[in-house]
Every structure is written in C-alpha cells, then in structure tokens.
Tab-separated table of C-alpha atoms in Angstrom:
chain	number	residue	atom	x	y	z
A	1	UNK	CA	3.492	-14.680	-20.614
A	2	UNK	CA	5.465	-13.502	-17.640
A	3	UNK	CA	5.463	-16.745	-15.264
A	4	UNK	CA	5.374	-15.292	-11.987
A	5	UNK	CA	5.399	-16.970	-8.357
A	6	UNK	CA	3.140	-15.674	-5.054
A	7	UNK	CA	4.503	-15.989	-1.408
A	8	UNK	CA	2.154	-15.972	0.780
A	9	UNK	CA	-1.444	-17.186	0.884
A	10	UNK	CA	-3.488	-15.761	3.087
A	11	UNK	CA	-5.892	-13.132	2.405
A	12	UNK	CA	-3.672	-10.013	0.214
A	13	UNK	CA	-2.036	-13.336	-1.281
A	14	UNK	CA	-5.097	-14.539	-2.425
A	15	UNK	CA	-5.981	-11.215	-3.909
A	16	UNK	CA	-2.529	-11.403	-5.553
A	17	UNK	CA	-3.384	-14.697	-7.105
A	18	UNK	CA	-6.574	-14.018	-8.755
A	19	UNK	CA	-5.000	-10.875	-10.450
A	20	UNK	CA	-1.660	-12.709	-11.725
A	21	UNK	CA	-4.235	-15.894	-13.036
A	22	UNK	CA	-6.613	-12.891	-14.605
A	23	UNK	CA	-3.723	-10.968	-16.372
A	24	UNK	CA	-3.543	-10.531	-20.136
A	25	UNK	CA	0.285	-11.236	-19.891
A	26	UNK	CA	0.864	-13.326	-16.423
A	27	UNK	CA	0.665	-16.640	-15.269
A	28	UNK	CA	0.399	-17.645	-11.829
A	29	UNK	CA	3.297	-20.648	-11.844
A	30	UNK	CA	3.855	-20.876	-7.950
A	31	UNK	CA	2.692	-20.417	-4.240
A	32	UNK	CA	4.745	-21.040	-1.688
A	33	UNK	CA	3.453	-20.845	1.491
A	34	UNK	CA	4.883	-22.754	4.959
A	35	UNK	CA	1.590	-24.384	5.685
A	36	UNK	CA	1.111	-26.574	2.853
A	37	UNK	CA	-2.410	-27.017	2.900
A	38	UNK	CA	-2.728	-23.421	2.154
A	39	UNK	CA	-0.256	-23.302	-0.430
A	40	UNK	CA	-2.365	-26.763	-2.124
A	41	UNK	CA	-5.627	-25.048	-1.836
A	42	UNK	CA	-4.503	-21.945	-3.477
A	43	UNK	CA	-2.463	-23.254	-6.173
A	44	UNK	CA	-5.157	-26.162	-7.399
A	45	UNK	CA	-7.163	-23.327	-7.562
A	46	UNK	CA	-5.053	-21.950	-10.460
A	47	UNK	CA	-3.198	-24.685	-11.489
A	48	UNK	CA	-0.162	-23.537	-10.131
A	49	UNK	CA	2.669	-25.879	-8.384
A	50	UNK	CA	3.104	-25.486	-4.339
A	51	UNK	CA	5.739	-26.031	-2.545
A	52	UNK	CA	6.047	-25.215	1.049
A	53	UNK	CA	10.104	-24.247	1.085
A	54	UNK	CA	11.210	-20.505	-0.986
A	55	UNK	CA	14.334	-21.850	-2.381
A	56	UNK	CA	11.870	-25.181	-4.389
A	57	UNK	CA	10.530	-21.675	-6.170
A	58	UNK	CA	13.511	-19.429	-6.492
A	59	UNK	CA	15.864	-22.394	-8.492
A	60	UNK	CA	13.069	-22.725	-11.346
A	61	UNK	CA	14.434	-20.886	-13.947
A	62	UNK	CA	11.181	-20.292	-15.887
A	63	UNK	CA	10.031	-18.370	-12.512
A	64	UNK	CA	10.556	-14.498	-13.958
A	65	UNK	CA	8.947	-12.560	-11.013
A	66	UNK	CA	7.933	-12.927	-7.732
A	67	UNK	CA	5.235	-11.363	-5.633
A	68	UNK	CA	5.836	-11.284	-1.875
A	69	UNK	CA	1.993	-10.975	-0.032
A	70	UNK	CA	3.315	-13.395	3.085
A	71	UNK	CA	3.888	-11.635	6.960
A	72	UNK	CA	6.327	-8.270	6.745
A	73	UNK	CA	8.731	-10.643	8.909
A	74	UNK	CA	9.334	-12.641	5.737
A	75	UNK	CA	9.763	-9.474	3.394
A	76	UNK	CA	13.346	-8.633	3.755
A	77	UNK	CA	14.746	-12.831	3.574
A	78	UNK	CA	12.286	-13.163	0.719
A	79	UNK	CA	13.658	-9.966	-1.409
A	80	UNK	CA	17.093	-10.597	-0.599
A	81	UNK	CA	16.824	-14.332	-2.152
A	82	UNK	CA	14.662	-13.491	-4.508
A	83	UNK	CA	17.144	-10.871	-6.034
A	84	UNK	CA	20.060	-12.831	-5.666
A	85	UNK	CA	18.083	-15.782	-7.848
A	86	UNK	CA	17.698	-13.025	-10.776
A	87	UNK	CA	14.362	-12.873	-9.919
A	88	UNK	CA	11.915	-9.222	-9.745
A	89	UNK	CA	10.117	-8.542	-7.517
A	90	UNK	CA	6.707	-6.817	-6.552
A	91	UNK	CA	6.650	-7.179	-2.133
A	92	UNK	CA	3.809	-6.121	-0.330
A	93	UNK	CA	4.248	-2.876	1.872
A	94	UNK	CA	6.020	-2.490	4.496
A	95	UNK	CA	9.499	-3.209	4.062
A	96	UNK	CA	9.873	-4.417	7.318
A	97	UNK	CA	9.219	-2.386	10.731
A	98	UNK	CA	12.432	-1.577	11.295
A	99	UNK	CA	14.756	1.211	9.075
A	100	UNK	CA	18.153	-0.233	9.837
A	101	UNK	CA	17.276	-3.666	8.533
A	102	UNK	CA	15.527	-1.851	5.553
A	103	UNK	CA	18.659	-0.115	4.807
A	104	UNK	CA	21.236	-3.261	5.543
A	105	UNK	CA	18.977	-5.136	2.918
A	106	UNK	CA	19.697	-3.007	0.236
A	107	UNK	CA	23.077	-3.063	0.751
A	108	UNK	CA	23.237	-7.020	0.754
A	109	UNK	CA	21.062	-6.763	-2.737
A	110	UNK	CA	22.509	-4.304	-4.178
A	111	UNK	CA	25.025	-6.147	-5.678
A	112	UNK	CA	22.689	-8.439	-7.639
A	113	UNK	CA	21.521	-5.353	-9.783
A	114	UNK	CA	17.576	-5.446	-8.039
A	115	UNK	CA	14.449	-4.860	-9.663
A	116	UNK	CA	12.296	-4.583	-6.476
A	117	UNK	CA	8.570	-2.550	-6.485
A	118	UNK	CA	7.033	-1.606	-3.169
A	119	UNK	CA	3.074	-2.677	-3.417
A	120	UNK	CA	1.359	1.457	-3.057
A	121	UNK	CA	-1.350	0.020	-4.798
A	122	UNK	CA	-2.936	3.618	-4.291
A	123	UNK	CA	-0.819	5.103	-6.658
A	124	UNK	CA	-2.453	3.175	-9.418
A	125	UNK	CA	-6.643	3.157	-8.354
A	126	UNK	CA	-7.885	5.213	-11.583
A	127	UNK	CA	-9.470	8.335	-9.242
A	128	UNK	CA	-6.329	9.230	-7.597
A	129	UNK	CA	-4.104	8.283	-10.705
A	130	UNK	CA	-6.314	10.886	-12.245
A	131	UNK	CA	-6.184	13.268	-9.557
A	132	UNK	CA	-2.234	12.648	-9.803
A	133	UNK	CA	-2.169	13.623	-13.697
A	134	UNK	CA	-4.490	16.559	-13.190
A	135	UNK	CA	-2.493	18.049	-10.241
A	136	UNK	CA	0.519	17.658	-12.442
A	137	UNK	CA	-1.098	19.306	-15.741
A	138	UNK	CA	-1.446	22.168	-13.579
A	139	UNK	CA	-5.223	22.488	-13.346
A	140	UNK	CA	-5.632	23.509	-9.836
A	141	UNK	CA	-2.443	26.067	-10.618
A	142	UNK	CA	-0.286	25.686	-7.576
A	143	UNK	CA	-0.863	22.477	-5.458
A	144	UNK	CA	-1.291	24.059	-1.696
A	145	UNK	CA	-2.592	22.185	0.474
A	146	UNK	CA	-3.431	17.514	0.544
A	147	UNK	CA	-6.395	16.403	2.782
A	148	UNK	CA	-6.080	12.697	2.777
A	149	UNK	CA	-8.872	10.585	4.926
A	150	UNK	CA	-8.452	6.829	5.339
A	151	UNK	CA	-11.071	5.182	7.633
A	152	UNK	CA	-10.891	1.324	7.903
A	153	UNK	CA	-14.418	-0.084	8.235
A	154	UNK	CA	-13.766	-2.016	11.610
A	155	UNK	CA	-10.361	-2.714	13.464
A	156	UNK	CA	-7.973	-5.170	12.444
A	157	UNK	CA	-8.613	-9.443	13.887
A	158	UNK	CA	-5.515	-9.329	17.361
A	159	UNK	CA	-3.433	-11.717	15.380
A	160	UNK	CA	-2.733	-9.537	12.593
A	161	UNK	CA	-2.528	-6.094	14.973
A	162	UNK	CA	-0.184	-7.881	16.969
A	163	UNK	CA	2.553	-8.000	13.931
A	164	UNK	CA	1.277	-5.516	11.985
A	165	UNK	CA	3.722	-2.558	13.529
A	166	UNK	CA	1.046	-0.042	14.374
A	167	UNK	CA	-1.363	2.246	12.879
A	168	UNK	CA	1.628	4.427	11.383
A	169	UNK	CA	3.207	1.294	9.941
A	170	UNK	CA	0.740	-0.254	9.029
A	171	UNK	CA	-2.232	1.836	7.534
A	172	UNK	CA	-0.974	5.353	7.331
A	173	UNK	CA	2.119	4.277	5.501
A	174	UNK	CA	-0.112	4.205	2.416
A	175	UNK	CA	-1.260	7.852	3.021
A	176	UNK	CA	2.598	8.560	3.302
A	177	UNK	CA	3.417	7.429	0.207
A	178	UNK	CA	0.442	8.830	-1.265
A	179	UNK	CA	1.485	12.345	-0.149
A	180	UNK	CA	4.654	11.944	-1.297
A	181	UNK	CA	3.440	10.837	-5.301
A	182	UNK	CA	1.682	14.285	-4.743
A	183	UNK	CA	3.648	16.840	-3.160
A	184	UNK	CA	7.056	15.286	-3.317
A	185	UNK	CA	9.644	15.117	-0.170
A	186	UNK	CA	8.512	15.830	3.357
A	187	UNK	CA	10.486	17.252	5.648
A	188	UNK	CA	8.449	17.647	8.610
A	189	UNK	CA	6.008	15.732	10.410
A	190	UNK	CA	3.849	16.600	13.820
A	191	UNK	CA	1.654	13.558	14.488
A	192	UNK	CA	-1.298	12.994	17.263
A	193	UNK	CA	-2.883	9.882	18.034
A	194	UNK	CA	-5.664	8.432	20.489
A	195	UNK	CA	-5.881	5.973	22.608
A	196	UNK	CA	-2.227	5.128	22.666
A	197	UNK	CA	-1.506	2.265	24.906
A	198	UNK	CA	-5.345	1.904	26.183
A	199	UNK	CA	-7.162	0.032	23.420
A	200	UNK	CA	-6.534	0.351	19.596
A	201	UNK	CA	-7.505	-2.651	17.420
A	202	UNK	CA	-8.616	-5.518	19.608
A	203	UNK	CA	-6.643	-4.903	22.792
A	204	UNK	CA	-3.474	-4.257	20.820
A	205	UNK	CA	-2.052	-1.342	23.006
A	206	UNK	CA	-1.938	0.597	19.467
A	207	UNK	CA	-3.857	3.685	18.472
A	208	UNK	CA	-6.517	3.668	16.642
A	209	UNK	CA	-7.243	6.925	15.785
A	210	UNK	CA	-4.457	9.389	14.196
A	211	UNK	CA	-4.464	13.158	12.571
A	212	UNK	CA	-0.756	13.717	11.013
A	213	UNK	CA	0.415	16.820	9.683
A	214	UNK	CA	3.282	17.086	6.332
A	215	UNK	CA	5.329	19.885	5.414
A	216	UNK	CA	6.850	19.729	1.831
A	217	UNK	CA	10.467	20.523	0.874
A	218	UNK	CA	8.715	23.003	-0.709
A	219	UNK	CA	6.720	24.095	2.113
A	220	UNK	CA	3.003	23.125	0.941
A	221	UNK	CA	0.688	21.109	3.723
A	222	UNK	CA	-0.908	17.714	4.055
A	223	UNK	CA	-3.188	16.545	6.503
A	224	UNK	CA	-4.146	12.921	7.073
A	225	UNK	CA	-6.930	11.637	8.756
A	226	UNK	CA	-7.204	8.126	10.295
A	227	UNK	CA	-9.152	5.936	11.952
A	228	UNK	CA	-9.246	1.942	12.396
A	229	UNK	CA	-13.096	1.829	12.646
A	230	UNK	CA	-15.624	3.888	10.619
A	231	UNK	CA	-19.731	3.067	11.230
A	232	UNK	CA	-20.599	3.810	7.511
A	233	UNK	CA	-17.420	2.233	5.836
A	234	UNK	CA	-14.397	2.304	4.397
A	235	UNK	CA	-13.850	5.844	3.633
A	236	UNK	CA	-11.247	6.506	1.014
A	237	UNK	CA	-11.190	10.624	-0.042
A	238	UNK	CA	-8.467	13.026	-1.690
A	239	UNK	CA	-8.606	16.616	-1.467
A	240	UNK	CA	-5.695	19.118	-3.563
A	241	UNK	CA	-6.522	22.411	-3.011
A	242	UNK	CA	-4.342	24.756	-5.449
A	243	UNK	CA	-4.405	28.188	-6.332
A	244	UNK	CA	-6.664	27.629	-9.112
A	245	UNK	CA	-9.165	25.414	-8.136
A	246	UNK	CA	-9.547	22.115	-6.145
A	247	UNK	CA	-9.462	18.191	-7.102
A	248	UNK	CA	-11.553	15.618	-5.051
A	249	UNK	CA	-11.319	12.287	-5.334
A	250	UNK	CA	-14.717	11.175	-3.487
A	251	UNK	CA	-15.674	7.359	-2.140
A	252	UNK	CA	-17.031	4.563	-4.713
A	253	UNK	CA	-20.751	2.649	-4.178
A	254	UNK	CA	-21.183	0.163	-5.906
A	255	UNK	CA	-23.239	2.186	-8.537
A	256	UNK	CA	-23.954	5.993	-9.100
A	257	UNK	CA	-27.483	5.908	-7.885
A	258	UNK	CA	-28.993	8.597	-5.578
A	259	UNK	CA	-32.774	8.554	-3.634
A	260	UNK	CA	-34.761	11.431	-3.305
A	261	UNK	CA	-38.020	10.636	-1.345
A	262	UNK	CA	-39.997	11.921	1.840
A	263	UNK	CA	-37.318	10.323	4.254
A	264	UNK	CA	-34.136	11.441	2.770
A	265	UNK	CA	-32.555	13.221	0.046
A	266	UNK	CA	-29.452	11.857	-2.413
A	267	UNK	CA	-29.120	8.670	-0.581
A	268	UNK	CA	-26.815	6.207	-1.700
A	269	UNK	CA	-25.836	2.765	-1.358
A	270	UNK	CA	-23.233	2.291	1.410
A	271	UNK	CA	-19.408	2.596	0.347
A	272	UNK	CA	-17.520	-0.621	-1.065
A	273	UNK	CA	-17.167	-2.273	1.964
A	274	UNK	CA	-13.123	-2.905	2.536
A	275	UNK	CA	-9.730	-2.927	0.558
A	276	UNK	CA	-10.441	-5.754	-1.424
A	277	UNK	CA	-13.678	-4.401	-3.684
A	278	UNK	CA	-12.344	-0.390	-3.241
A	279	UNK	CA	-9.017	-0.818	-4.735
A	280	UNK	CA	-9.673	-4.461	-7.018
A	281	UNK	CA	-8.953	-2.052	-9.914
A	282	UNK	CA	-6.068	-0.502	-7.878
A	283	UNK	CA	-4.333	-4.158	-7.922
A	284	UNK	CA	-4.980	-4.818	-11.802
A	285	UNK	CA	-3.465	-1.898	-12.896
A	286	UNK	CA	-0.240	-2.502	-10.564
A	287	UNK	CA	0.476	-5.753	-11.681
A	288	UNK	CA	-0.161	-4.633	-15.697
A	289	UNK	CA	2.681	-1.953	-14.631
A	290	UNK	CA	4.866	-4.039	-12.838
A	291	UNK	CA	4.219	-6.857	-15.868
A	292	UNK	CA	5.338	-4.332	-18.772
A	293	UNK	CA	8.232	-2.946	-16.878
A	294	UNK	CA	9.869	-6.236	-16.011
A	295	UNK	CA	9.064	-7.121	-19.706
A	296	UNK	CA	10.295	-3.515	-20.829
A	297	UNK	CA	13.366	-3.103	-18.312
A	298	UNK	CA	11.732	0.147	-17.400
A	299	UNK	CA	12.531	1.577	-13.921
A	300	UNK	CA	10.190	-0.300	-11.426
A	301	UNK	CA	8.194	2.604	-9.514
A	302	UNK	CA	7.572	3.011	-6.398
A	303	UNK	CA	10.646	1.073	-5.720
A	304	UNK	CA	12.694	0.762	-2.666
A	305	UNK	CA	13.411	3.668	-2.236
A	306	UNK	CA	9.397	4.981	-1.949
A	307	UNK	CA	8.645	1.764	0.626
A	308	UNK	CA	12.063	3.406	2.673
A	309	UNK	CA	10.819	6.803	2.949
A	310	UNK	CA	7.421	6.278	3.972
A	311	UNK	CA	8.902	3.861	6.673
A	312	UNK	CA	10.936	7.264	7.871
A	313	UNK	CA	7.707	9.119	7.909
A	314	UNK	CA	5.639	6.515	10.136
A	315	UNK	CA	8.719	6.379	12.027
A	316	UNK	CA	8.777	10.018	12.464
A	317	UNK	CA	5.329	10.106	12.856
A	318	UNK	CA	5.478	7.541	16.398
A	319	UNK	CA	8.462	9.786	17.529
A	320	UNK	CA	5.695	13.195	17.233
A	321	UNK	CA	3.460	10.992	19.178
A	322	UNK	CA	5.755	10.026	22.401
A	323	UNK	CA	7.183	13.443	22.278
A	324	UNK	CA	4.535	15.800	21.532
A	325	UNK	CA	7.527	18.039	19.017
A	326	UNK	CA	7.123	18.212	15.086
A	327	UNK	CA	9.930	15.586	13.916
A	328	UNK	CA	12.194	17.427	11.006
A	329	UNK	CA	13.167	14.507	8.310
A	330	UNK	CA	16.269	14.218	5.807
C-alpha cells in the first residue's frame, strides 16, 4: 500500500480523501490542515492521523506521497517541502497565479530530483481519454480543428473567486491543458471575455463569460467556450474534427434514458450536476496513475511542466483580453 498524506480539507480535499481511502493500493495516512477541527473531522473519518503543522507530516518516513488539495497560495511552500522531504507529489492545479514564482520553484526543487504531477484530472475521465486514444490512432485522419465547451452550473461562493485568480486561471486552465494533450504546443492565443470588471462570479470584478481561440505549432485551431453559470448544468463537451471524420465526447446523465411522449421528444434527465459526480471517475483513475508510477518510477504525467504551460496560456489569454491583439507564445 502506498501510504499517502492530503493537505487540505475542504471540499477538492475531501474528494481527494475518499479516493486515496477507496484505492486498491493507497492508504490515506494523513491530513493536515491549519484549522484543526477540519483536519480531526476528516481524518476520523478515515482513520487517518491530523496534525495541523506540514512539517508533523513531511518527517514521517512511512509518508510516500503527498496530495496537495489546500488554497493555490499554499501550492508552491507545500511542493517545495514536500520534495525536499523525498516525498511525490500529486498538487492540485494551478501552480500558483503567478509564472515567475512557478519558475523560481522549480529551480529551488530541482535539486532534490522531484516527482511532482499537476492534478488535469480531465486527461484521465474515460470519454476524453478515449477521444485522446482515438484522435491518436488516427481515426478522424488529420486532427483539424478542437471545440472545447466548459459551462460551470452556477458561479463560484466570493470567498473562493476572490483567490481563485480569474476565470483564465482558474477554470479555463483545464481547457488549456486539455488542448494541449490534444493538439500539442500552442503558439498563439486571441482571447475575449465579458463582463470584465462589472460583475463575474459574485461581485468579483472577474469575467464570467470567455470564448478563446488556439493556434497549434502546427497550425490546427481550438476554440473554447466558457461560462461561470449555465441554467441546465454543468456542460462538459469535446469536439475533434479531422479530415476523416469527427470525435464527440457528449455530457453524462445519470443514466442513458430518453422520453418520447406528446410534450417532448428524447428528453433526458438533467446533466450530473457539478465537478464532483462528472469527473468522480476522472479522480479514480488519476490517483491509480499517479499510485503505479510512484510505485513504478515511471515519468509522472502531466508534470510541472504541463501545470507551467497552461499557466502561460491563461496568462496570455488575460493579456488578449486588456489588449484586444492575439498574444504569440514560446
């Protein structure tokens, strides 16, 4: 069993705890958390040990992984001691809001030899791992053209806008990343977004609405499609359109059953209703990876690099915004 320890207990840690106490091969051993009630209530939940301070967790030697699901402020002082205590590690995205600190992090880690993995839990739901495979067995011929839409059911609670970084940051840095397990490196991105600094999630002065356009290294297209508050749910579609065919990787009910009567036709149950039931698969299948690779050695993907660029592409994508100009990236 690989004895793992959680940061962070509020609500992406406490989806992080039920999959490490669920795994075939983990075992939830720690949560740390600086409120200690929080880390006691989660922790007697799975008969883990709390404790409220990182380095308590970090000098356990039977401690073989961590998982980093606390604020992004905590990210980059929680990788760089978790590294330098031997430790992998599996942090939540982003990085941290800012590129410079990204980048000076890596350079105080990389001495420790790091085994870090960036949580794109997208890359890893079984429709769009599909989609991935198929794209890549040619089936579609030449991938063209990405349509990615990501609606979030309602906006965000102020607190949690208020730290979050932004729509680009924050949401859209998923859809980054998820373009970029598809069509590879981006070198250009034009970005629009509405209302910017009148509204967005619960008075945050943020957008809440954003269309982004990708160009490829190799010149193919992606489109994404955002918004922060969708009336029938949270609305979670792929589209690859090749020169053979086209892929679609459609939104989940909760079963396959359609209607047909007098007042409507293929009527469905309403879409899983946030993150936590669309991608519960999605976060089983990324810890299983990120379990056999520390137990393997195998390279841990997407790693740093992966949570860096998509970081440079929401960056880019707020500089398209404030200056109307496609933004060219390295």
């Amino acid at each position: 069993m690989l004895d793992i320890a959680l940061f962070g207990s509020g609500r992406i840690g406490r989806v992080h705890a039920d999959t490490i106490a669920s795994g075939a091969r983990t075992r939830l051993s720690w949560v740390c958390d600086p409120v200690p009630d929080a880390a006691d209530r989660l922790a007697g939940q799975y008969g883990a040990k709390a404790a409220k301070e990182a380095e308590e967790v970090l000098s356990d030697p039977a401690v073989d992984a961590v998982v980093i699901a606390s604020p992004t402020p905590t990210h980059l002082d929680l990788i760089t001691a978790a590294t330098a205590a031997g430790k992998a590690v599996l942090c939540e995205k982003p990085i941290d809001l800012d590129l410079e600190r990204v980048d000076a992090c890596w350079e105080r880690i990389s001495a420790f030899d790091p085994r870090v993995m960036i949580g794109f839990n997208r890359r890893f739901d079984p429709s769009f791992a599909d989609l991935h495979a198929r794209v890549a067995a040619g089936e579609i011929g030449r991938l063209e053209h990405l349509v990615i839409t990501s609606r979030d059911p309602e906006p965000p609670p102020a607190e949690y806008a208020a730290v979050a970084g932004g729509i680009f940051r924050d949401m859209t840095i998923h859809d980054f990343d998820m373009a970029r397990f598809l069509l590879g490196d981006i070198v250009e991105v034009h970005a629009m977004a509405a209302p910017v600094g009148a509204g967005g999630p619960e008075g945050s002065g943020e957008a809440d609405h954003a269309v982004v356009t990708l160009r490829s290294v190799d010149g193919r297209l992606c489109q994404i499609a955002n918004s922060r508050s969708c009336a029938f749910g949270y609305d979670q579609r792929i589209e690859a359109f090749g020169t053979k065919g086209m892929l679609q990787a459609t939104n989940r009910t909760p079963t396959g059953v359609r209607a047909y009567t007098a007042s409507g036709v293929e009527t469905a149950s309403p879409y899983l209703r946030f993150f936590l039931e669309r991608y519960q698969d999605a976060y089983r299948r990324e810890l299983e990876w990120f379990a056999e690779a520390v137990e393997s050695g195998a390279p841990l993907s997407p790693g740093y690099a992966d949570g860096r660029a998509a970081l440079v592409l929401a960056d880019a994508a707020r500089e398209s915004v404030r200056t109307g100009r496609t933004v060219a990236v390295g």
